[in-house]
mmCIF file of N, CA, C and O in Angstrom:
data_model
loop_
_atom_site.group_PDB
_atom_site.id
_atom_site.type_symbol
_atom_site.label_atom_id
_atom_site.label_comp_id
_atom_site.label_asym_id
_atom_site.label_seq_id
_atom_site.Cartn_x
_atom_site.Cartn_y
_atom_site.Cartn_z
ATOM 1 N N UNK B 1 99.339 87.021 254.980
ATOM 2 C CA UNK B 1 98.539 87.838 254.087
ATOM 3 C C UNK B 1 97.232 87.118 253.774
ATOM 4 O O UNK B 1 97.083 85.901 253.884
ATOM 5 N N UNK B 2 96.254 88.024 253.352
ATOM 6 C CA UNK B 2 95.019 87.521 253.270
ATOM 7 C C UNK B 2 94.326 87.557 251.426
ATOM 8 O O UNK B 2 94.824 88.513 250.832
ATOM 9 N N UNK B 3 93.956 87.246 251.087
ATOM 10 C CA UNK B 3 93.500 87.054 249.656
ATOM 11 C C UNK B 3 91.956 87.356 249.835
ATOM 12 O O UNK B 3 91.326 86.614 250.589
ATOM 13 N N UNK B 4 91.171 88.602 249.064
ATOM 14 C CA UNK B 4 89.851 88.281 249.020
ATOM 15 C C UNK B 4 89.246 88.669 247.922
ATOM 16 O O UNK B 4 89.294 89.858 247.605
ATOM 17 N N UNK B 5 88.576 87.752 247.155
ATOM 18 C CA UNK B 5 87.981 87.058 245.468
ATOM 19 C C UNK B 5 86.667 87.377 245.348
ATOM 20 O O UNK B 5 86.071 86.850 246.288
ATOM 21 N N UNK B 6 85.938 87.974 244.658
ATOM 22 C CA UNK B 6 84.560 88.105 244.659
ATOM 23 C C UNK B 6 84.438 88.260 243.035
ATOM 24 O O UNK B 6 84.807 89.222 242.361
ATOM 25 N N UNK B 7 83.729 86.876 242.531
ATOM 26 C CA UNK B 7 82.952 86.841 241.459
ATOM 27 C C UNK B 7 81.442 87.722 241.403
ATOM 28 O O UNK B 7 80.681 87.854 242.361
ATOM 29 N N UNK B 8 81.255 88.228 240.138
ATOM 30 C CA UNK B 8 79.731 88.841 240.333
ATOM 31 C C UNK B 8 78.947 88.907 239.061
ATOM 32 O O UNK B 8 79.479 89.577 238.177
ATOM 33 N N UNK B 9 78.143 88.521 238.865
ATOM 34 C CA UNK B 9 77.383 88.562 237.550
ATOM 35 C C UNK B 9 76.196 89.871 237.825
ATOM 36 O O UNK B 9 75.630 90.285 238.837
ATOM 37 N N UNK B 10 76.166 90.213 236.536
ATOM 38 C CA UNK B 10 75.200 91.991 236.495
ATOM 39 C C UNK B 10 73.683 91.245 235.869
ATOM 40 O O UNK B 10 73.262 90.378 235.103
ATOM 41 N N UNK B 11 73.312 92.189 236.727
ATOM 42 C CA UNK B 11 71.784 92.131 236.400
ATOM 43 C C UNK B 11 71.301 92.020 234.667
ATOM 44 O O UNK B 11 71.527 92.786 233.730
ATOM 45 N N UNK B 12 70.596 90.797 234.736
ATOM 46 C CA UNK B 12 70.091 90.566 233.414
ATOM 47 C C UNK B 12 69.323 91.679 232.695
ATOM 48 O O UNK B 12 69.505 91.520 231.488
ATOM 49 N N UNK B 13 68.507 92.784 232.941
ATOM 50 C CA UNK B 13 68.163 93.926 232.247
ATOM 51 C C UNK B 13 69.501 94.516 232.287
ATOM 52 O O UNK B 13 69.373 95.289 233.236
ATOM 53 N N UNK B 14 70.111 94.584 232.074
ATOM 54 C CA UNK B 14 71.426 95.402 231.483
ATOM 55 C C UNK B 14 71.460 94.718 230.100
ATOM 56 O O UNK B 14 71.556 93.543 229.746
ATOM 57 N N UNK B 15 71.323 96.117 229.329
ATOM 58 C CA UNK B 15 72.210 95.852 228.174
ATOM 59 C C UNK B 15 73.626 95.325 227.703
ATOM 60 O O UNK B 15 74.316 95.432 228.717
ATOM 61 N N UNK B 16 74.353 94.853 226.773
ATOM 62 C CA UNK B 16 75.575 94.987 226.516
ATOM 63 C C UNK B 16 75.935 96.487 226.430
ATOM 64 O O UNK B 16 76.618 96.796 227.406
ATOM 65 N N UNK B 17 75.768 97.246 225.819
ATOM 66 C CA UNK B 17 76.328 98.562 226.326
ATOM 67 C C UNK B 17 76.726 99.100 228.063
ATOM 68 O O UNK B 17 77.706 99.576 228.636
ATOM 69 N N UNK B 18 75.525 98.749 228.376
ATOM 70 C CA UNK B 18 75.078 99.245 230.010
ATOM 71 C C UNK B 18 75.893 98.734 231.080
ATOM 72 O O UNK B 18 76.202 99.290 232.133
ATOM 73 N N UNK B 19 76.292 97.228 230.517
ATOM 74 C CA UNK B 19 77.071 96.191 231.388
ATOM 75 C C UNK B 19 78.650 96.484 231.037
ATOM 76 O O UNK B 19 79.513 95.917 231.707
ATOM 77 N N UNK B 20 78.998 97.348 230.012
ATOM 78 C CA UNK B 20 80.399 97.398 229.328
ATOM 79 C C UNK B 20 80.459 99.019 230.713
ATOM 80 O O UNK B 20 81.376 99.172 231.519
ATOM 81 N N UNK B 21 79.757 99.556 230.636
ATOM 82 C CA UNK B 21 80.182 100.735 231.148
ATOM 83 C C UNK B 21 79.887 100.820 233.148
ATOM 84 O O UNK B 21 80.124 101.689 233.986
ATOM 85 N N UNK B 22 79.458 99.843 233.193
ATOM 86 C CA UNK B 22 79.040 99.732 234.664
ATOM 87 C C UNK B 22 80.215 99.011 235.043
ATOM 88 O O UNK B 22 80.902 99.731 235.767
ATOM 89 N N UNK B 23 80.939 97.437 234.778
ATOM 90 C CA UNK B 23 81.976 97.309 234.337
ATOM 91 C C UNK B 23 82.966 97.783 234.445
ATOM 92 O O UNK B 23 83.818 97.324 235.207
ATOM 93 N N UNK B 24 83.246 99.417 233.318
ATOM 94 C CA UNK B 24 84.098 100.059 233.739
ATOM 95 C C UNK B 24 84.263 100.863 235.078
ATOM 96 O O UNK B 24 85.297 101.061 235.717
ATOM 97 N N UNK B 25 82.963 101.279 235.342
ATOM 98 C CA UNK B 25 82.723 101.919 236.380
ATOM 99 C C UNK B 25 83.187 101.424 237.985
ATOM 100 O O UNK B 25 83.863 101.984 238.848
ATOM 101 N N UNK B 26 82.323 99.806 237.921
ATOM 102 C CA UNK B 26 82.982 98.900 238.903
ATOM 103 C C UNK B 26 84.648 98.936 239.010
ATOM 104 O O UNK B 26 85.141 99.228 240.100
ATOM 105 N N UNK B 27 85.583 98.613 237.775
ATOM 106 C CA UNK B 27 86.794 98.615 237.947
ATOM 107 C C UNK B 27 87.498 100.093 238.688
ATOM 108 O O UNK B 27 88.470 100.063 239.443
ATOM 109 N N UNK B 28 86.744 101.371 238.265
ATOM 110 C CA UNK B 28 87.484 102.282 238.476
ATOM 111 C C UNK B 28 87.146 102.690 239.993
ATOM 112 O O UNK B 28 87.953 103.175 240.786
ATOM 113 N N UNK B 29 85.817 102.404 240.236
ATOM 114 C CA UNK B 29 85.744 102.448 241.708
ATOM 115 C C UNK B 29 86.429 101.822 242.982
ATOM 116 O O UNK B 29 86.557 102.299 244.109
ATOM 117 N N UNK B 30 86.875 100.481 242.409
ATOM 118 C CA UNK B 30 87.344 99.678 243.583
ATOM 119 C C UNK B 30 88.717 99.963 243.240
ATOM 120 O O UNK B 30 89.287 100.692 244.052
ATOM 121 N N UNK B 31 89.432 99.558 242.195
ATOM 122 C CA UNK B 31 90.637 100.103 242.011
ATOM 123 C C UNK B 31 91.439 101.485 242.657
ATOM 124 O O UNK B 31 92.507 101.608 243.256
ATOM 125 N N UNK B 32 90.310 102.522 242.200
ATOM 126 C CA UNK B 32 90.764 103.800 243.078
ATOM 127 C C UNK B 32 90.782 103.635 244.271
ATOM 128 O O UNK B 32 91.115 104.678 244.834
ATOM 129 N N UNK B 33 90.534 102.622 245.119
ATOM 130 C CA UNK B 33 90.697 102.531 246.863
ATOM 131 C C UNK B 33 91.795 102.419 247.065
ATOM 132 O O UNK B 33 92.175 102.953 248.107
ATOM 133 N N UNK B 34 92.915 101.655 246.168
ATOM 134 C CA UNK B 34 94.483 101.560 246.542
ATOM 135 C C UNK B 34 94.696 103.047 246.929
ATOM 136 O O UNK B 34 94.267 104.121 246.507
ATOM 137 N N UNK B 35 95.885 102.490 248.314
ATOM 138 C CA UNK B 35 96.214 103.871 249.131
ATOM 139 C C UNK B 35 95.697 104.077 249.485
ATOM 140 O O UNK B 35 96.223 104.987 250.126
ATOM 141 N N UNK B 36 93.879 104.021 250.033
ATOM 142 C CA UNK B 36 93.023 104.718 250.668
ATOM 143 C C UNK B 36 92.819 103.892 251.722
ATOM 144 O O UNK B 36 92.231 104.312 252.719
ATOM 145 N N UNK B 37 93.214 102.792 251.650
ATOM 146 C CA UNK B 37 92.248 101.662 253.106
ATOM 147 C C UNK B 37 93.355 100.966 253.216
ATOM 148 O O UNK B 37 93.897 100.377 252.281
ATOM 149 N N UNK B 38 93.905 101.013 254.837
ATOM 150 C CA UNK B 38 94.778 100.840 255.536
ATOM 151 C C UNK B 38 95.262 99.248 255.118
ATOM 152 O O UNK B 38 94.382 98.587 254.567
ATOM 153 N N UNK B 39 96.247 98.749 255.278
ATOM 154 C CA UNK B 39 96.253 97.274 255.518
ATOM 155 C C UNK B 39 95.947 96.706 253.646
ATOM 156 O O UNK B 39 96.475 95.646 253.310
ATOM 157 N N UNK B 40 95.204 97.400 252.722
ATOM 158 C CA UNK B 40 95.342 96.831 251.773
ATOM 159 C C UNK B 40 96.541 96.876 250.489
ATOM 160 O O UNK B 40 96.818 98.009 250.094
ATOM 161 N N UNK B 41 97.032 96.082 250.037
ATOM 162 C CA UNK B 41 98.083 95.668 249.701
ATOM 163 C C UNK B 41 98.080 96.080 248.067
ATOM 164 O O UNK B 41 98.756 96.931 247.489
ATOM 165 N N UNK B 42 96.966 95.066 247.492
ATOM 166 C CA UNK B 42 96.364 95.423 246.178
ATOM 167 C C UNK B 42 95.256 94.727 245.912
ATOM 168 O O UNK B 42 94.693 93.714 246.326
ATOM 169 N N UNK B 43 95.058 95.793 244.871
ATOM 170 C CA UNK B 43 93.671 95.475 244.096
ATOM 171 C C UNK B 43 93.389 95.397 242.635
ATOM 172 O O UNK B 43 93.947 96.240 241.932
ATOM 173 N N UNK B 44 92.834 94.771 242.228
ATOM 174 C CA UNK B 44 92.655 94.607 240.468
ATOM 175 C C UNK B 44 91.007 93.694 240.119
ATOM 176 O O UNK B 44 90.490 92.599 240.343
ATOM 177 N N UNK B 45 90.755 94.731 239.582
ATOM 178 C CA UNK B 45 89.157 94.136 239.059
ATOM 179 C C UNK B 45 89.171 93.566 237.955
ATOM 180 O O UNK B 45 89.639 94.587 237.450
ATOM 181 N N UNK B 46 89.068 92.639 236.793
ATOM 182 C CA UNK B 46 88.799 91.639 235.732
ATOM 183 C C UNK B 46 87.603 91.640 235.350
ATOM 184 O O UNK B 46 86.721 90.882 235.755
ATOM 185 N N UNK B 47 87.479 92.690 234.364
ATOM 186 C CA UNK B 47 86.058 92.256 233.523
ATOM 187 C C UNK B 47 85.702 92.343 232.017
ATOM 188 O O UNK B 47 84.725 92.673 231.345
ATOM 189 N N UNK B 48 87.148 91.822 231.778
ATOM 190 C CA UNK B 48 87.308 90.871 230.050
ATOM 191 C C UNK B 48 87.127 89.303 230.188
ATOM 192 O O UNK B 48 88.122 88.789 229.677
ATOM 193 N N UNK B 49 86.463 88.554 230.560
ATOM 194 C CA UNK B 49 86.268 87.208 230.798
ATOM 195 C C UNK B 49 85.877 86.876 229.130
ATOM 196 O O UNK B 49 85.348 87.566 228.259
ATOM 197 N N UNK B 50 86.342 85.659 229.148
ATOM 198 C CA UNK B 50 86.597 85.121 227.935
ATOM 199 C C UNK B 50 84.799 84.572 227.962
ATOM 200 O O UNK B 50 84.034 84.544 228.926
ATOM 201 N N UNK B 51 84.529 84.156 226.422
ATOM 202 C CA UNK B 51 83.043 83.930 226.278
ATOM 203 C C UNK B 51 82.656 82.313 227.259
ATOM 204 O O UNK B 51 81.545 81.803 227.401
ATOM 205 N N UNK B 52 83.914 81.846 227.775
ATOM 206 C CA UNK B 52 83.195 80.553 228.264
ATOM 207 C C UNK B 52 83.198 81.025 229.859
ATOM 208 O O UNK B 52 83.728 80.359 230.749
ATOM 209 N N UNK B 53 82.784 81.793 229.983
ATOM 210 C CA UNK B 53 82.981 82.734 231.675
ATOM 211 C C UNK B 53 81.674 82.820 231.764
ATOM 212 O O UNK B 53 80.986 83.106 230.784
ATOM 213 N N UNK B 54 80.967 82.483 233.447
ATOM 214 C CA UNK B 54 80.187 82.377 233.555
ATOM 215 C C UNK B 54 79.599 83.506 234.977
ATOM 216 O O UNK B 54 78.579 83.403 235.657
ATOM 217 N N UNK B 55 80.658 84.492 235.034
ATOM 218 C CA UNK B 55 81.183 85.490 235.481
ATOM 219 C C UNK B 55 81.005 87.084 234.247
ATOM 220 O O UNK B 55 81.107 87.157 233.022
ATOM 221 N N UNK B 56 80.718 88.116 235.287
ATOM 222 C CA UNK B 56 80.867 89.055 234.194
ATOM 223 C C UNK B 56 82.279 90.031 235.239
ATOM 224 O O UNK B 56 82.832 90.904 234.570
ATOM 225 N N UNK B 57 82.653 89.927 236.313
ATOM 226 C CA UNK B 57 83.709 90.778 237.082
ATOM 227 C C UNK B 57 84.213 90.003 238.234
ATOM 228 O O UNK B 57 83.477 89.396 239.012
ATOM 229 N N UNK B 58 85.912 90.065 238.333
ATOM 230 C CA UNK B 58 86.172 89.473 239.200
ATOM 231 C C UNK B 58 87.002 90.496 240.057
ATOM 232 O O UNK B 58 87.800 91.324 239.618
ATOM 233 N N UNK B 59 86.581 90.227 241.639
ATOM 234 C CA UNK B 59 87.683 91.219 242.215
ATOM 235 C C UNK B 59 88.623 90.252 242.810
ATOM 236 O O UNK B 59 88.377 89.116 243.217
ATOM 237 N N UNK B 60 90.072 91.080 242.787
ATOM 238 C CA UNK B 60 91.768 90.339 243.412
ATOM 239 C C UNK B 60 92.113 91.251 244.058
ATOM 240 O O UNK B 60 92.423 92.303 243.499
ATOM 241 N N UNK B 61 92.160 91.111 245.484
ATOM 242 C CA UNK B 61 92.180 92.542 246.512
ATOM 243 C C UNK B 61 93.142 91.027 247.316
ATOM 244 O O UNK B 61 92.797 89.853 247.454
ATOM 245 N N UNK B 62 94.701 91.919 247.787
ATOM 246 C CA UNK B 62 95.442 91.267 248.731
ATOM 247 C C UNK B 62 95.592 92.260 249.893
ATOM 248 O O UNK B 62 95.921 93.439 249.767
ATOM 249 N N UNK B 63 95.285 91.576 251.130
ATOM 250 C CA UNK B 63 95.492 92.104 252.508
ATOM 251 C C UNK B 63 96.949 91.974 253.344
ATOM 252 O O UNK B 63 97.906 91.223 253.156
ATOM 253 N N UNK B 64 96.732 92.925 254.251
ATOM 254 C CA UNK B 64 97.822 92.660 254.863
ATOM 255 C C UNK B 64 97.540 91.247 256.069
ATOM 256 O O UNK B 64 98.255 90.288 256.358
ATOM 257 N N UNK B 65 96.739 91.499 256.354
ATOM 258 C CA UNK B 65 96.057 90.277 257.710
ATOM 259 C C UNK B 65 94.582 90.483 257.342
ATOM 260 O O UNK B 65 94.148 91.397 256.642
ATOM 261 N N UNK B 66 93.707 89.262 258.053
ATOM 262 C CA UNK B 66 92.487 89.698 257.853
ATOM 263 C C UNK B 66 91.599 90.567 258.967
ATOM 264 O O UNK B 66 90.369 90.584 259.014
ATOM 265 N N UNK B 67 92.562 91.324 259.904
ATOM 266 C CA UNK B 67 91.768 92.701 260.770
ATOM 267 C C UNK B 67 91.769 93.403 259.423
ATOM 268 O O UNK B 67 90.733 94.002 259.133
ATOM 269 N N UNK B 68 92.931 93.424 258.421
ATOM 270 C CA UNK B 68 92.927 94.086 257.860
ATOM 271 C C UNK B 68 92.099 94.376 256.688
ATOM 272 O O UNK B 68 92.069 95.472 256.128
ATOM 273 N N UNK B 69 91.200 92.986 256.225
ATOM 274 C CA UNK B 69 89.944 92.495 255.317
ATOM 275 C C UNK B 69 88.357 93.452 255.680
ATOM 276 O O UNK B 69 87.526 94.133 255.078
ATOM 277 N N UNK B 70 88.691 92.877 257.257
ATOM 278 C CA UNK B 70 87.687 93.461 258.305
ATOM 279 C C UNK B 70 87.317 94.499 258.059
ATOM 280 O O UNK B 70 86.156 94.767 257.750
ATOM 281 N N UNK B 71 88.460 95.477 258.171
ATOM 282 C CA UNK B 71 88.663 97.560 258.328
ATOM 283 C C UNK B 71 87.546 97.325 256.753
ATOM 284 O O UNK B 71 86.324 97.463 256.716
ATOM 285 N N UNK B 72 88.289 97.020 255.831
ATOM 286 C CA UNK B 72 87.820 97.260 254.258
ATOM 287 C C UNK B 72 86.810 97.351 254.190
ATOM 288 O O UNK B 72 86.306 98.316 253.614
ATOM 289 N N UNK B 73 85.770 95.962 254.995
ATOM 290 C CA UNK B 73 84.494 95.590 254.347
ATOM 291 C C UNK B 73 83.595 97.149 255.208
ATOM 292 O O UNK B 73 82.484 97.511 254.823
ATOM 293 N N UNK B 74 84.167 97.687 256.077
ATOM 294 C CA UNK B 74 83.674 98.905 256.853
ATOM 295 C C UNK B 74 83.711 100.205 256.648
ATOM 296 O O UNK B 74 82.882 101.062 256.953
ATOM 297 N N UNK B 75 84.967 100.318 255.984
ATOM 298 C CA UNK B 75 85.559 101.519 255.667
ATOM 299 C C UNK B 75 84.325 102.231 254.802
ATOM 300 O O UNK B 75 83.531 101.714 254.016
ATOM 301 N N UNK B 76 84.463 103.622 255.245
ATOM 302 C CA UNK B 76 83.653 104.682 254.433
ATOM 303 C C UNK B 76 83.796 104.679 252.837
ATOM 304 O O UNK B 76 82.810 104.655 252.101
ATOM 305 N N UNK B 77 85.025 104.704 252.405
ATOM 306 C CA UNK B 77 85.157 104.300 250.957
ATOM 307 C C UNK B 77 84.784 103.183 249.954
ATOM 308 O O UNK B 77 84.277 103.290 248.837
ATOM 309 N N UNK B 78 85.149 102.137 250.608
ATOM 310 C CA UNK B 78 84.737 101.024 250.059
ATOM 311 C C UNK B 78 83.582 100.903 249.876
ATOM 312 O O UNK B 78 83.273 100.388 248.801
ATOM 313 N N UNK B 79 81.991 101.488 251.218
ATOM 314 C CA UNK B 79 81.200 101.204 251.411
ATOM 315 C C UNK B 79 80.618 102.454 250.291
ATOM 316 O O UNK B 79 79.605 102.266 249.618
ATOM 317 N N UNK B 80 81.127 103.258 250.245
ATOM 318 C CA UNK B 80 80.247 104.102 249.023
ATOM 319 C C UNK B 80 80.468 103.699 247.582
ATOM 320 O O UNK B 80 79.872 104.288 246.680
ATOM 321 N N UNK B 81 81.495 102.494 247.296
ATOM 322 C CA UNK B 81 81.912 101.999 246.031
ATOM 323 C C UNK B 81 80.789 101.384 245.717
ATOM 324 O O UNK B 81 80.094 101.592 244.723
ATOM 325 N N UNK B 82 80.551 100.355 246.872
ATOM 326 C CA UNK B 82 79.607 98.664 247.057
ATOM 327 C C UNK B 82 78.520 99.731 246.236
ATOM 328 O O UNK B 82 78.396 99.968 245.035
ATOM 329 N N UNK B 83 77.840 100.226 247.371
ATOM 330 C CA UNK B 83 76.582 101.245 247.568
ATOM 331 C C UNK B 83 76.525 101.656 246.237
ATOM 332 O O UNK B 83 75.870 100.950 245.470
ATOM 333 N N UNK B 84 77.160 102.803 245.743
ATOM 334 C CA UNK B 84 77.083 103.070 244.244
ATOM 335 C C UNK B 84 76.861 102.705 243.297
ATOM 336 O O UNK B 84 75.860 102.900 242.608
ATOM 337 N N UNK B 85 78.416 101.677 242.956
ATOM 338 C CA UNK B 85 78.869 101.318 241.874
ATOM 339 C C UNK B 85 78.474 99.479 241.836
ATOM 340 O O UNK B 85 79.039 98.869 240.928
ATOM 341 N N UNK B 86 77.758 98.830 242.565
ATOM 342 C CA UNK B 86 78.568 97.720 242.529
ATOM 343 C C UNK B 86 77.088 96.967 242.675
ATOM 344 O O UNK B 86 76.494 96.618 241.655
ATOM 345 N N UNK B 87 76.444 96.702 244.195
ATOM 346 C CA UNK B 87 75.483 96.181 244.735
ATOM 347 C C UNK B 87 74.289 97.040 243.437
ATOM 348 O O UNK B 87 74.111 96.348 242.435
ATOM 349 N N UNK B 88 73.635 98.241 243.448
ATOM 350 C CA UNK B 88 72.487 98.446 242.129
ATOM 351 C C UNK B 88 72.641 97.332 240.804
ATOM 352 O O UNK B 88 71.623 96.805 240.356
ATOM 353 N N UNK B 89 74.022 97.020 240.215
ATOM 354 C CA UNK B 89 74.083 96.105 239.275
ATOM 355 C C UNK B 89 74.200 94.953 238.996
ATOM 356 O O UNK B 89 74.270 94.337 237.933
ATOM 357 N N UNK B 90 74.219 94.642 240.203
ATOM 358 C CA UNK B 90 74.742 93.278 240.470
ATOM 359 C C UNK B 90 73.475 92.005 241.028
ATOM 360 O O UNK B 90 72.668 92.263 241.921
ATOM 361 N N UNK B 91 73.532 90.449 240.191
ATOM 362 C CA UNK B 91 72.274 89.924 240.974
ATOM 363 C C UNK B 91 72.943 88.777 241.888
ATOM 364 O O UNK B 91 72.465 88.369 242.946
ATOM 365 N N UNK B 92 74.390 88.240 241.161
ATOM 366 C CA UNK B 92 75.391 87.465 242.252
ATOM 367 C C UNK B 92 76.546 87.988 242.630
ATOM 368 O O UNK B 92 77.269 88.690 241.924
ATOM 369 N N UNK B 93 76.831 87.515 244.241
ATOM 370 C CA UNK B 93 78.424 87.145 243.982
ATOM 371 C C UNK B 93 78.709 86.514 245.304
ATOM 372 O O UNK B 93 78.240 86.602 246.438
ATOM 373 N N UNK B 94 79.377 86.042 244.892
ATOM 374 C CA UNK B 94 80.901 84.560 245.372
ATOM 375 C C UNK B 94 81.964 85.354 245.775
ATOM 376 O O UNK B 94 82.430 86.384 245.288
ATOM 377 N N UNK B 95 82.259 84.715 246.725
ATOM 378 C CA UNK B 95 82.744 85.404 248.104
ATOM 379 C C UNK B 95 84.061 84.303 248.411
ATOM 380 O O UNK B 95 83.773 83.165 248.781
ATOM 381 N N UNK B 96 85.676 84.745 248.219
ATOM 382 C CA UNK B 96 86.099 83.244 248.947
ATOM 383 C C UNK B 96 87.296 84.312 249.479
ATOM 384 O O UNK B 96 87.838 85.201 248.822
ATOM 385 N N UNK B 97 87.564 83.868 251.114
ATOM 386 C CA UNK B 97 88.839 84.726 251.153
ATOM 387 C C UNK B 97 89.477 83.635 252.096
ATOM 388 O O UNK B 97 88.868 82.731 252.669
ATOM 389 N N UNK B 98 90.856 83.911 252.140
ATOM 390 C CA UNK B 98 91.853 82.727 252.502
ATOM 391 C C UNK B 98 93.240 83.420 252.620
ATOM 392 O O UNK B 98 93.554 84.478 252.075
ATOM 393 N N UNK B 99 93.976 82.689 253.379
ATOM 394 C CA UNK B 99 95.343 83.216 253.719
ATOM 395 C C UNK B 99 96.167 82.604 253.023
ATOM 396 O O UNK B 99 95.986 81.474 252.570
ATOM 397 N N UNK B 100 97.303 83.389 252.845
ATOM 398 C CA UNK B 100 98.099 82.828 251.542
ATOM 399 C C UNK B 100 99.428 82.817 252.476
ATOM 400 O O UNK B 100 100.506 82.445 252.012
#
């Protein structure tokens, strides 16, 4: 199985309001992919980070193999999440994936 982690911090013109609801938005987008993209196992987005977090969202997406990482980063769904919900708000992110 494959593990893939992506830290991301939101664009500094975001408000606290703006960043609470984009946030939500991020979680509900990637989350809703479970069942939709072959090979993925699970998913869970994190974006209550405690105040010493230097992070504002974390994604925990487990694969079945990493062809199966591959399909994801391609897939039509995922790619309208990024596109949408994710890449407009975002100014980092940290990338680590590894086999477990």
């Amino acid at each position: 199985m494959v593990k893939h982690v992506i830290l991301w911090q939101l664009k500094d013109e975001l408000d606290t309001q703006q960043k609470e609801k984009v946030k939500s938005e991020i979680k509900q987008g990637l989350e809703g992919l479970s069942g939709k993209i072959p090979g993925l196992l699970q998913i869970h987005v994190y974006k209550d980070g405690l105040s010493s977090s230097n992070a504002d969202l974390m994604l925990d997406c487990e694969f079945a193999d990493e062809a199966a990482l591959k399909g994801y980063a391609v897939h039509p769904a995922h790619v309208a999440v990024a596109g949408q919900k994710v890449r407009p708000y975002t100014k980092t992110r940290i990338c680590l994936d590894f086999e477990i």
